JSON list of C-alpha atoms in Angstrom, two decimals:
[
{"chain": "M", "resi": 1, "resn": "MET", "atom": "CA", "xyz": [79.66, 89.10, 106.87]},
{"chain": "M", "resi": 2, "resn": "ASN", "atom": "CA", "xyz": [82.21, 87.00, 105.42]},
{"chain": "M", "resi": 3, "resn": "CYS", "atom": "CA", "xyz": [86.12, 87.27, 106.76]},
{"chain": "M", "resi": 4, "resn": "LYS", "atom": "CA", "xyz": [86.90, 90.10, 103.55]},
{"chain": "M", "resi": 5, "resn": "GLU", "atom": "CA", "xyz": [83.88, 92.03, 105.02]},
{"chain": "M", "resi": 6, "resn": "LYS", "atom": "CA", "xyz": [84.28, 91.67, 108.19]},
{"chain": "M", "resi": 7, "resn": "PHE", "atom": "CA", "xyz": [87.86, 92.41, 108.18]},
{"chain": "M", "resi": 8, "resn": "LEU", "atom": "CA", "xyz": [87.32, 95.58, 105.75]},
{"chain": "M", "resi": 9, "resn": "ASN", "atom": "CA", "xyz": [84.97, 97.54, 108.33]},
{"chain": "M", "resi": 10, "resn": "LEU", "atom": "CA", "xyz": [87.08, 96.23, 111.07]},
{"chain": "M", "resi": 11, "resn": "LEU", "atom": "CA", "xyz": [89.91, 98.12, 108.86]},
{"chain": "M", "resi": 12, "resn": "THR", "atom": "CA", "xyz": [87.39, 101.68, 108.75]},
{"chain": "M", "resi": 13, "resn": "ILE", "atom": "CA", "xyz": [86.97, 101.04, 112.73]},
{"chain": "M", "resi": 14, "resn": "CYS", "atom": "CA", "xyz": [90.63, 101.08, 113.43]},
{"chain": "M", "resi": 15, "resn": "ARG", "atom": "CA", "xyz": [90.87, 104.37, 110.95]},
{"chain": "M", "resi": 16, "resn": "LYS", "atom": "CA", "xyz": [88.30, 105.73, 112.27]},
{"chain": "M", "resi": 17, "resn": "ALA", "atom": "CA", "xyz": [90.06, 105.37, 116.10]},
{"chain": "M", "resi": 18, "resn": "GLY", "atom": "CA", "xyz": [93.02, 106.86, 114.72]},
{"chain": "M", "resi": 19, "resn": "LYS", "atom": "CA", "xyz": [95.37, 103.77, 114.90]},
{"chain": "M", "resi": 20, "resn": "LEU", "atom": "CA", "xyz": [95.39, 102.99, 111.47]},
{"chain": "M", "resi": 21, "resn": "VAL", "atom": "CA", "xyz": [98.44, 104.62, 109.02]},
{"chain": "M", "resi": 22, "resn": "PRO", "atom": "CA", "xyz": [98.17, 103.90, 105.38]},
{"chain": "M", "resi": 23, "resn": "GLY", "atom": "CA", "xyz": [100.73, 104.48, 103.25]},
{"chain": "M", "resi": 24, "resn": "PHE", "atom": "CA", "xyz": [104.10, 103.59, 103.05]},
{"chain": "M", "resi": 25, "resn": "ASP", "atom": "CA", "xyz": [106.48, 105.74, 104.23]},
{"chain": "M", "resi": 26, "resn": "PRO", "atom": "CA", "xyz": [104.35, 107.23, 107.48]},
{"chain": "M", "resi": 27, "resn": "ALA", "atom": "CA", "xyz": [104.10, 102.86, 108.32]},
{"chain": "M", "resi": 28, "resn": "LYS", "atom": "CA", "xyz": [107.45, 102.94, 107.84]},
{"chain": "M", "resi": 29, "resn": "GLU", "atom": "CA", "xyz": [107.50, 106.18, 110.91]},
{"chain": "M", "resi": 30, "resn": "GLU", "atom": "CA", "xyz": [105.63, 104.10, 112.75]},
{"chain": "M", "resi": 31, "resn": "ILE", "atom": "CA", "xyz": [107.75, 100.86, 112.53]},
{"chain": "M", "resi": 32, "resn": "LEU", "atom": "CA", "xyz": [110.60, 102.37, 113.57]},
{"chain": "M", "resi": 33, "resn": "SER", "atom": "CA", "xyz": [109.61, 104.43, 116.16]},
{"chain": "M", "resi": 34, "resn": "HIS", "atom": "CA", "xyz": [107.99, 101.71, 117.54]},
{"chain": "M", "resi": 35, "resn": "ARG", "atom": "CA", "xyz": [104.36, 102.43, 117.85]},
{"chain": "M", "resi": 36, "resn": "ALA", "atom": "CA", "xyz": [103.31, 99.82, 115.19]},
{"chain": "M", "resi": 37, "resn": "SER", "atom": "CA", "xyz": [101.64, 96.43, 116.79]},
{"chain": "M", "resi": 38, "resn": "GLY", "atom": "CA", "xyz": [101.38, 94.67, 113.08]},
{"chain": "M", "resi": 39, "resn": "VAL", "atom": "CA", "xyz": [101.69, 95.86, 109.58]},
{"chain": "M", "resi": 40, "resn": "PHE", "atom": "CA", "xyz": [99.24, 94.54, 106.26]},
{"chain": "M", "resi": 41, "resn": "VAL", "atom": "CA", "xyz": [100.47, 94.61, 103.10]},
{"chain": "M", "resi": 42, "resn": "THR", "atom": "CA", "xyz": [97.80, 94.52, 100.28]},
{"chain": "M", "resi": 43, "resn": "ALA", "atom": "CA", "xyz": [98.33, 91.35, 97.52]},
{"chain": "M", "resi": 44, "resn": "ASP", "atom": "CA", "xyz": [99.01, 93.13, 94.29]},
{"chain": "M", "resi": 45, "resn": "ALA", "atom": "CA", "xyz": [101.33, 95.73, 96.39]},
{"chain": "M", "resi": 46, "resn": "SER", "atom": "CA", "xyz": [104.23, 95.24, 94.43]},
{"chain": "M", "resi": 47, "resn": "ALA", "atom": "CA", "xyz": [108.03, 93.13, 95.30]},
{"chain": "M", "resi": 48, "resn": "ARG", "atom": "CA", "xyz": [109.85, 95.88, 96.86]},
{"chain": "M", "resi": 49, "resn": "THR", "atom": "CA", "xyz": [107.05, 97.86, 99.09]},
{"chain": "M", "resi": 50, "resn": "LYS", "atom": "CA", "xyz": [106.64, 94.03, 100.21]},
{"chain": "M", "resi": 51, "resn": "LYS", "atom": "CA", "xyz": [110.91, 93.39, 100.75]},
{"chain": "M", "resi": 52, "resn": "GLU", "atom": "CA", "xyz": [111.26, 96.81, 102.08]},
{"chain": "M", "resi": 53, "resn": "VAL", "atom": "CA", "xyz": [108.22, 95.99, 104.58]},
{"chain": "M", "resi": 54, "resn": "ARG", "atom": "CA", "xyz": [109.34, 92.83, 105.87]},
{"chain": "M", "resi": 55, "resn": "PHE", "atom": "CA", "xyz": [112.77, 94.36, 106.04]},
{"chain": "M", "resi": 56, "resn": "PHE", "atom": "CA", "xyz": [111.48, 96.79, 108.39]},
{"chain": "M", "resi": 57, "resn": "CYS", "atom": "CA", "xyz": [109.77, 94.53, 110.65]},
{"chain": "M", "resi": 58, "resn": "ASP", "atom": "CA", "xyz": [112.24, 91.97, 110.48]},
{"chain": "M", "resi": 59, "resn": "ARG", "atom": "CA", "xyz": [114.88, 94.77, 112.07]},
{"chain": "M", "resi": 60, "resn": "GLU", "atom": "CA", "xyz": [112.06, 95.52, 114.54]},
{"chain": "M", "resi": 61, "resn": "ASN", "atom": "CA", "xyz": [110.60, 92.55, 115.93]},
{"chain": "M", "resi": 62, "resn": "ILE", "atom": "CA", "xyz": [106.92, 93.72, 114.24]},
{"chain": "M", "resi": 63, "resn": "PRO", "atom": "CA", "xyz": [104.47, 90.96, 112.64]},
{"chain": "M", "resi": 64, "resn": "THR", "atom": "CA", "xyz": [103.35, 91.43, 108.88]},
{"chain": "M", "resi": 65, "resn": "TRP", "atom": "CA", "xyz": [100.45, 89.77, 107.33]},
{"chain": "M", "resi": 66, "resn": "GLU", "atom": "CA", "xyz": [100.25, 89.70, 103.59]},
{"chain": "M", "resi": 67, "resn": "THR", "atom": "CA", "xyz": [96.32, 89.69, 102.86]},
{"chain": "M", "resi": 68, "resn": "GLU", "atom": "CA", "xyz": [94.73, 88.37, 99.88]},
{"chain": "M", "resi": 69, "resn": "LEU", "atom": "CA", "xyz": [93.24, 92.02, 99.78]},
{"chain": "M", "resi": 70, "resn": "SER", "atom": "CA", "xyz": [93.94, 94.23, 96.83]},
{"chain": "M", "resi": 71, "resn": "MET", "atom": "CA", "xyz": [94.60, 98.51, 96.83]},
{"chain": "M", "resi": 72, "resn": "GLU", "atom": "CA", "xyz": [91.48, 98.73, 95.23]},
{"chain": "M", "resi": 73, "resn": "ASP", "atom": "CA", "xyz": [89.53, 96.64, 98.30]},
{"chain": "M", "resi": 74, "resn": "VAL", "atom": "CA", "xyz": [91.66, 99.43, 100.73]},
{"chain": "M", "resi": 75, "resn": "GLN", "atom": "CA", "xyz": [90.08, 102.71, 98.11]},
{"chain": "M", "resi": 76, "resn": "ASN", "atom": "CA", "xyz": [86.55, 101.39, 98.92]},
{"chain": "M", "resi": 77, "resn": "ALA", "atom": "CA", "xyz": [86.34, 101.19, 102.48]},
{"chain": "M", "resi": 78, "resn": "LEU", "atom": "CA", "xyz": [89.22, 103.88, 104.04]},
{"chain": "M", "resi": 79, "resn": "GLY", "atom": "CA", "xyz": [88.62, 106.33, 100.66]},
{"chain": "M", "resi": 80, "resn": "ARG", "atom": "CA", "xyz": [92.66, 106.31, 100.45]},
{"chain": "M", "resi": 81, "resn": "LYS", "atom": "CA", "xyz": [94.57, 103.84, 97.67]},
{"chain": "M", "resi": 82, "resn": "ALA", "atom": "CA", "xyz": [97.59, 101.88, 100.08]},
{"chain": "M", "resi": 83, "resn": "GLY", "atom": "CA", "xyz": [99.31, 99.36, 100.06]},
{"chain": "M", "resi": 84, "resn": "VAL", "atom": "CA", "xyz": [100.56, 99.93, 103.09]},
{"chain": "M", "resi": 85, "resn": "LEU", "atom": "CA", "xyz": [98.63, 99.52, 106.18]},
{"chain": "M", "resi": 86, "resn": "ALA", "atom": "CA", "xyz": [100.39, 100.00, 110.03]},
{"chain": "M", "resi": 87, "resn": "VAL", "atom": "CA", "xyz": [97.92, 99.07, 113.01]},
{"chain": "M", "resi": 88, "resn": "CYS", "atom": "CA", "xyz": [98.92, 100.96, 116.08]},
{"chain": "M", "resi": 89, "resn": "ASP", "atom": "CA", "xyz": [96.78, 98.39, 118.06]},
{"chain": "M", "resi": 90, "resn": "LYS", "atom": "CA", "xyz": [97.74, 95.44, 119.37]},
{"chain": "M", "resi": 91, "resn": "GLY", "atom": "CA", "xyz": [94.30, 94.30, 120.22]},
{"chain": "M", "resi": 92, "resn": "PHE", "atom": "CA", "xyz": [93.07, 95.17, 116.96]},
{"chain": "M", "resi": 93, "resn": "ALA", "atom": "CA", "xyz": [96.02, 93.59, 115.32]},
{"chain": "M", "resi": 94, "resn": "LYS", "atom": "CA", "xyz": [95.69, 90.45, 116.62]},
{"chain": "M", "resi": 95, "resn": "ARG", "atom": "CA", "xyz": [92.14, 90.67, 115.18]},
{"chain": "M", "resi": 96, "resn": "LEU", "atom": "CA", "xyz": [92.94, 91.64, 111.88]},
{"chain": "M", "resi": 97, "resn": "MET", "atom": "CA", "xyz": [95.74, 89.22, 111.89]},
{"chain": "M", "resi": 98, "resn": "GLU", "atom": "CA", "xyz": [92.55, 86.29, 112.80]},
{"chain": "M", "resi": 99, "resn": "LEU", "atom": "CA", "xyz": [90.44, 87.64, 109.98]},
{"chain": "M", "resi": 100, "resn": "SER", "atom": "CA", "xyz": [93.24, 88.07, 107.22]},
{"chain": "M", "resi": 101, "resn": "ASP", "atom": "CA", "xyz": [94.39, 84.54, 107.93]},
{"chain": "M", "resi": 102, "resn": "ASN", "atom": "CA", "xyz": [90.64, 83.66, 106.82]},
{"chain": "M", "resi": 103, "resn": "ILE", "atom": "CA", "xyz": [90.46, 86.23, 103.41]},
{"chain": "M", "resi": 104, "resn": "GLU", "atom": "CA", "xyz": [89.04, 83.56, 100.21]}
]
């Protein structure tokens, strides 16, 4: 199993555990309320979305990562198209971050 598959599988587990918030507006709420432990942005999200996510995450001191995944990859894994994913658990966020660094 490659890193992309591991990342998507862990993302699915994170969603089932109730620790994943997909979508820009819901993720923004999690960021501003300090419930997000990390935020992931897909490679094909718009430049404006990426800029706004970085702005809010930097302001609230929450780590953010841009993945090599597409919104279609996220849709296939979660059943919902989203370019921004807020993870509300430090353990999940840490492991997802490690896997995202190795996605080809």
